[in-house]
Tab-separated table of C-alpha atoms in Angstrom:
chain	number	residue	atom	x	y	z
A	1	UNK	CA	15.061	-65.869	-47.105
A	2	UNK	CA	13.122	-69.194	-47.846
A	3	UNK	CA	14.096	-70.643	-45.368
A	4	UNK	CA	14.252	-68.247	-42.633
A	5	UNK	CA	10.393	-68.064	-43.395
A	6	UNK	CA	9.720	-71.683	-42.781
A	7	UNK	CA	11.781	-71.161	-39.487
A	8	UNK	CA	9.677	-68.641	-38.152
A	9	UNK	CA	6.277	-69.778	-39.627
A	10	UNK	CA	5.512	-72.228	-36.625
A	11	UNK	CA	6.038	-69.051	-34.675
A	12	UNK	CA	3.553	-67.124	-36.461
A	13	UNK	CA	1.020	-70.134	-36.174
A	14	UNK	CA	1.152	-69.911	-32.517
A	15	UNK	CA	0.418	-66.028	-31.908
A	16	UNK	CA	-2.104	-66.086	-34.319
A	17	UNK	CA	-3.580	-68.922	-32.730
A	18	UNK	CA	-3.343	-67.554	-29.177
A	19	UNK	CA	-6.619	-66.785	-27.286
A	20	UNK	CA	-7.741	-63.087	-26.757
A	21	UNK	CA	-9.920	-61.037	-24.568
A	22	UNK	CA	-11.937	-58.215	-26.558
A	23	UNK	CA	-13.988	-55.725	-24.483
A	24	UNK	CA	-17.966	-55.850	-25.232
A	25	UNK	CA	-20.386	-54.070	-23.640
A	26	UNK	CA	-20.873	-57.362	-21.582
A	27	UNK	CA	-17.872	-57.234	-20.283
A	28	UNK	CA	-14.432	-59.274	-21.302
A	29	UNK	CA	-14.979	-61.952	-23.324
A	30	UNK	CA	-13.184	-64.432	-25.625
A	31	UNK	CA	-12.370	-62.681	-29.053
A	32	UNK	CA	-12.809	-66.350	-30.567
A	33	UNK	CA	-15.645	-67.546	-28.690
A	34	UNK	CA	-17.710	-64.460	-27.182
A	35	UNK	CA	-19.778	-67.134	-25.008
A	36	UNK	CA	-16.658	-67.497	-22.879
A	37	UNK	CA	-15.070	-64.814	-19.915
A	38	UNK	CA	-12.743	-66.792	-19.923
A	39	UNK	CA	-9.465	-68.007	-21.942
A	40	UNK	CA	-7.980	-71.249	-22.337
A	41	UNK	CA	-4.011	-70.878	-22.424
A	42	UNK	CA	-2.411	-74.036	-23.639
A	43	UNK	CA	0.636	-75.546	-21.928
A	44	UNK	CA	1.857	-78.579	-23.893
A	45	UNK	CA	3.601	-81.407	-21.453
A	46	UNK	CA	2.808	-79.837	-18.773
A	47	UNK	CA	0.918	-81.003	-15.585
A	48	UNK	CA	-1.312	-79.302	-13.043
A	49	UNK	CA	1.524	-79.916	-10.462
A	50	UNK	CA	4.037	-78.495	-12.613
A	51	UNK	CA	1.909	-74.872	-13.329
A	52	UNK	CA	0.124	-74.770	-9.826
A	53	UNK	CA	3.983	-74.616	-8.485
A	54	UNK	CA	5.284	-72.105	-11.345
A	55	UNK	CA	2.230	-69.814	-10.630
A	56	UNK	CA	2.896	-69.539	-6.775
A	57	UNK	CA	6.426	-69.022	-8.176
A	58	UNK	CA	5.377	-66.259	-10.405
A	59	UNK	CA	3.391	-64.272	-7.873
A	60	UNK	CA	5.970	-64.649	-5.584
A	61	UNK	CA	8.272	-63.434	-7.903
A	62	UNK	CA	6.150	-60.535	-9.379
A	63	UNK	CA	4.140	-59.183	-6.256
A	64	UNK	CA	5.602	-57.167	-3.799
A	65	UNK	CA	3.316	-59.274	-0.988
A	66	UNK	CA	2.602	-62.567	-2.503
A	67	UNK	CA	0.875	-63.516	0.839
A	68	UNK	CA	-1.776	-61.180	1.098
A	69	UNK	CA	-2.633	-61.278	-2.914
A	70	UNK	CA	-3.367	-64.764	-2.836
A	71	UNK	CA	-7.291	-64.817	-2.250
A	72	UNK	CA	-8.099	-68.090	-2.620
A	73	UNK	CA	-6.429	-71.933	-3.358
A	74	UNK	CA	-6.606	-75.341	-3.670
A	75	UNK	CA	-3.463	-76.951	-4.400
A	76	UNK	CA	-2.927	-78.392	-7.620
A	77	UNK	CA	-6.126	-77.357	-8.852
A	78	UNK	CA	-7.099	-73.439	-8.194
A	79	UNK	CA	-5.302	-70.301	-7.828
A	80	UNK	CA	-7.446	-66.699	-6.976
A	81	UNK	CA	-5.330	-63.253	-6.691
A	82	UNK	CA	-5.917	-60.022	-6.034
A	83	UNK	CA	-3.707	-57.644	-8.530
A	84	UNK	CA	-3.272	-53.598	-8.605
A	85	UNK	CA	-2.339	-51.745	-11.487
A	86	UNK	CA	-1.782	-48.003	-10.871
A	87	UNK	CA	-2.063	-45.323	-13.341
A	88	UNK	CA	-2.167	-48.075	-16.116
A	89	UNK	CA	-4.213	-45.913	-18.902
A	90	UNK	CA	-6.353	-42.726	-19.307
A	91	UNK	CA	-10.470	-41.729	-20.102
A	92	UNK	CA	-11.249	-38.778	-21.754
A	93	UNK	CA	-13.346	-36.387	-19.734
A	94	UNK	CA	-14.084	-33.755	-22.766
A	95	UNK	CA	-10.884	-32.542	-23.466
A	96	UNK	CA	-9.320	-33.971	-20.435
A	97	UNK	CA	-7.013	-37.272	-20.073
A	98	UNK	CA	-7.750	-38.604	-16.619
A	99	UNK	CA	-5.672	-41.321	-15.127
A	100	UNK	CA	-7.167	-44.564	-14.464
A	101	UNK	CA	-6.275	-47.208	-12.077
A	102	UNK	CA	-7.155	-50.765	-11.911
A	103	UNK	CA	-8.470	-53.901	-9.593
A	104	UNK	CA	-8.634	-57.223	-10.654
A	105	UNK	CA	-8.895	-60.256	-9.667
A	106	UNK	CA	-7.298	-63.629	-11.480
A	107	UNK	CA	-8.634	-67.387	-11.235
A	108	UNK	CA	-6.469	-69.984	-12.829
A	109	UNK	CA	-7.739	-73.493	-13.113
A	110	UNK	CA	-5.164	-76.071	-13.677
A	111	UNK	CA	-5.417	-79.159	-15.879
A	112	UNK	CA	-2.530	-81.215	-17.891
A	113	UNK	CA	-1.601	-79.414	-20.678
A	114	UNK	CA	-4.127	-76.203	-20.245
A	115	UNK	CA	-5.260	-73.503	-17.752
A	116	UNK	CA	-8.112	-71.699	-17.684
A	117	UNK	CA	-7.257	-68.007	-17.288
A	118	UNK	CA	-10.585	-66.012	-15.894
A	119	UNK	CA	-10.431	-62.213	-14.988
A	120	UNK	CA	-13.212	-61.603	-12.585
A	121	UNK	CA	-14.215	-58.743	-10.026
A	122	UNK	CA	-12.752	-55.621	-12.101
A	123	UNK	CA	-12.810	-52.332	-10.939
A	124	UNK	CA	-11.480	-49.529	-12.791
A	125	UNK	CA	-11.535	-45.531	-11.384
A	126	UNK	CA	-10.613	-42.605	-12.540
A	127	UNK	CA	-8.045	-41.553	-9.894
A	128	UNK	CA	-9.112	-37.648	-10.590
A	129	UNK	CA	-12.510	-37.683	-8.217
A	130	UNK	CA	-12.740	-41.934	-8.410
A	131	UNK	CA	-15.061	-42.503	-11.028
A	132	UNK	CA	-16.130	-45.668	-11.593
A	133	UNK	CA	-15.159	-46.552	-15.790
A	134	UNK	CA	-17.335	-49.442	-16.965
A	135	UNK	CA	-18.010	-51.880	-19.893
A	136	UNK	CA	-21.355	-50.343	-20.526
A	137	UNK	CA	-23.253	-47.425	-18.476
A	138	UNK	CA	-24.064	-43.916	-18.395
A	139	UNK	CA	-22.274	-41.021	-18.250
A	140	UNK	CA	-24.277	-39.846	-15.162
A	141	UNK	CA	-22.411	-42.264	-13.506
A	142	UNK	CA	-18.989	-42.350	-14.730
A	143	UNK	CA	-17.144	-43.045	-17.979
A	144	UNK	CA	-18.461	-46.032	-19.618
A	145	UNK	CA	-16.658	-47.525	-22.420
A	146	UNK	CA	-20.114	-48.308	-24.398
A	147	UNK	CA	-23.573	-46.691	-24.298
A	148	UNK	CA	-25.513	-48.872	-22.324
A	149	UNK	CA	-28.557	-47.049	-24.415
A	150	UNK	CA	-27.448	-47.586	-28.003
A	151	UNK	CA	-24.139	-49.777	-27.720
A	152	UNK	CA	-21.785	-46.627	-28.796
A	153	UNK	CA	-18.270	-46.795	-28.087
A	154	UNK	CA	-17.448	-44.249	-25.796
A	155	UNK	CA	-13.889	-44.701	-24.562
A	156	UNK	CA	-11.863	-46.601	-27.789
A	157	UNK	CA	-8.460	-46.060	-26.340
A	158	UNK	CA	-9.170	-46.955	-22.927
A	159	UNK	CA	-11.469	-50.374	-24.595
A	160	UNK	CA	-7.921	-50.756	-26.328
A	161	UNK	CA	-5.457	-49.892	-23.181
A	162	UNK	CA	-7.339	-52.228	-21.648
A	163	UNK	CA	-7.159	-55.218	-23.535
A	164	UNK	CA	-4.159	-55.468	-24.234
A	165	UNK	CA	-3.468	-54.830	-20.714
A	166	UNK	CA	-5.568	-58.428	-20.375
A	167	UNK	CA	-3.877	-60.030	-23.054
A	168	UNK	CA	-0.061	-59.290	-22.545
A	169	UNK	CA	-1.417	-60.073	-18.573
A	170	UNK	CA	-2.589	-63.594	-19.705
A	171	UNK	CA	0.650	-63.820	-22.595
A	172	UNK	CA	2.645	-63.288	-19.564
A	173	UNK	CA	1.761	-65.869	-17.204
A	174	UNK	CA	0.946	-68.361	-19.836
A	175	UNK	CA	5.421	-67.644	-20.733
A	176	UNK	CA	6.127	-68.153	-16.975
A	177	UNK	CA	4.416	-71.586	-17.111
A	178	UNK	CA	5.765	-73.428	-20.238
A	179	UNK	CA	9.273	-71.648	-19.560
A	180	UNK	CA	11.642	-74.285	-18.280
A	181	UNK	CA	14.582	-71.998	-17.378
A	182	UNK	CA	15.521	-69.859	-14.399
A	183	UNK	CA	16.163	-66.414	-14.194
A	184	UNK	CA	19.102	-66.317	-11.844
A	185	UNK	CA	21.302	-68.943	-13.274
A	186	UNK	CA	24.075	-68.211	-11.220
């Protein structure tokens, strides 16, 4: 048992460790460093070169039109893309759970060892009547997940859905870059 612990505790060391997005009424920021919109996901021994090329290859892998998500580019350096995520969590609406869908944007900036992971130009709806569901707002005007008045929280689960919906996003590509394997190893 000893020493399956001091197996797995580098393991531990690294989720712990791992950068975060929390909801504020600001918007998404860095749970560690609420200054930031932005996360910093580490990628030891590798280059730019090396991630720019595994992101193309996970978008082309993971998007049904890889060509018309890709916004913006500069090879090497900067990756922009467009992503839709249907039906991904719900608002409450009184007693009613309405469906929300998502837009989002992603910027990755690549550097040797690191890439700067920045969700920008979010738009959430309720798809029962469209919605809009914001950081902070009114109810007038849609279903905000803070008072923009007193700072409340409004919508917990969705403020919840939706980060980790952020995080496993950002876990996710950050995997795809330091992975050295293939999937079809045929």
């Amino acid at each position: 048992m000893k020493y399956l612990l001091i197996l797995l505790l580098p393991l531990f060391s690294q989720v712990s460790y791992a950068q975060q997005y929390e909801i504020t009424p600001d918007g998404l920021k860095d749970k560690s460093n609420a200054e930031n919109t932005f996360l910093v996901l580490e990628t030891p021994s590798k280059t730019a070169v090396e991630m720019y090329t595994k992101a193309i290859a996970y978008i082309n892998e993971n998007y049904k039109n890889p060509k018309e998500v890709i916004k913006a580019e500069t090879e090497n350096e900067f990756l922009k893309f467009r992503t839709h995520a249907p039906q991904f969590t719900q608002v409450k609406n009184g007693y009613i759970n309405l469906d929300v869908s998502m837009n989002y944007t992603t910027e990755l900036r690549f550097k040797d060892g690191k890439v700067r992971f920045d969700i920008v130009d979010v738009d959430i709806t309720a798809d029962n009547g469209g919605r809009s569901v914001d950081f902070s707002g009114n109810v007038m005007a849609g279903f905000p997940i803070f008072n923009e008045k007193n700072g409340k929280l409004k919508q917990a689960d969705a403020k919840v859905a939706i980060e980790n919906y952020f995080n496993q996003h950002a876990k996710d590509i950050q995997t795809y870059l330091i992975s050295d394997s293939k999937k079809d190893d045929w």
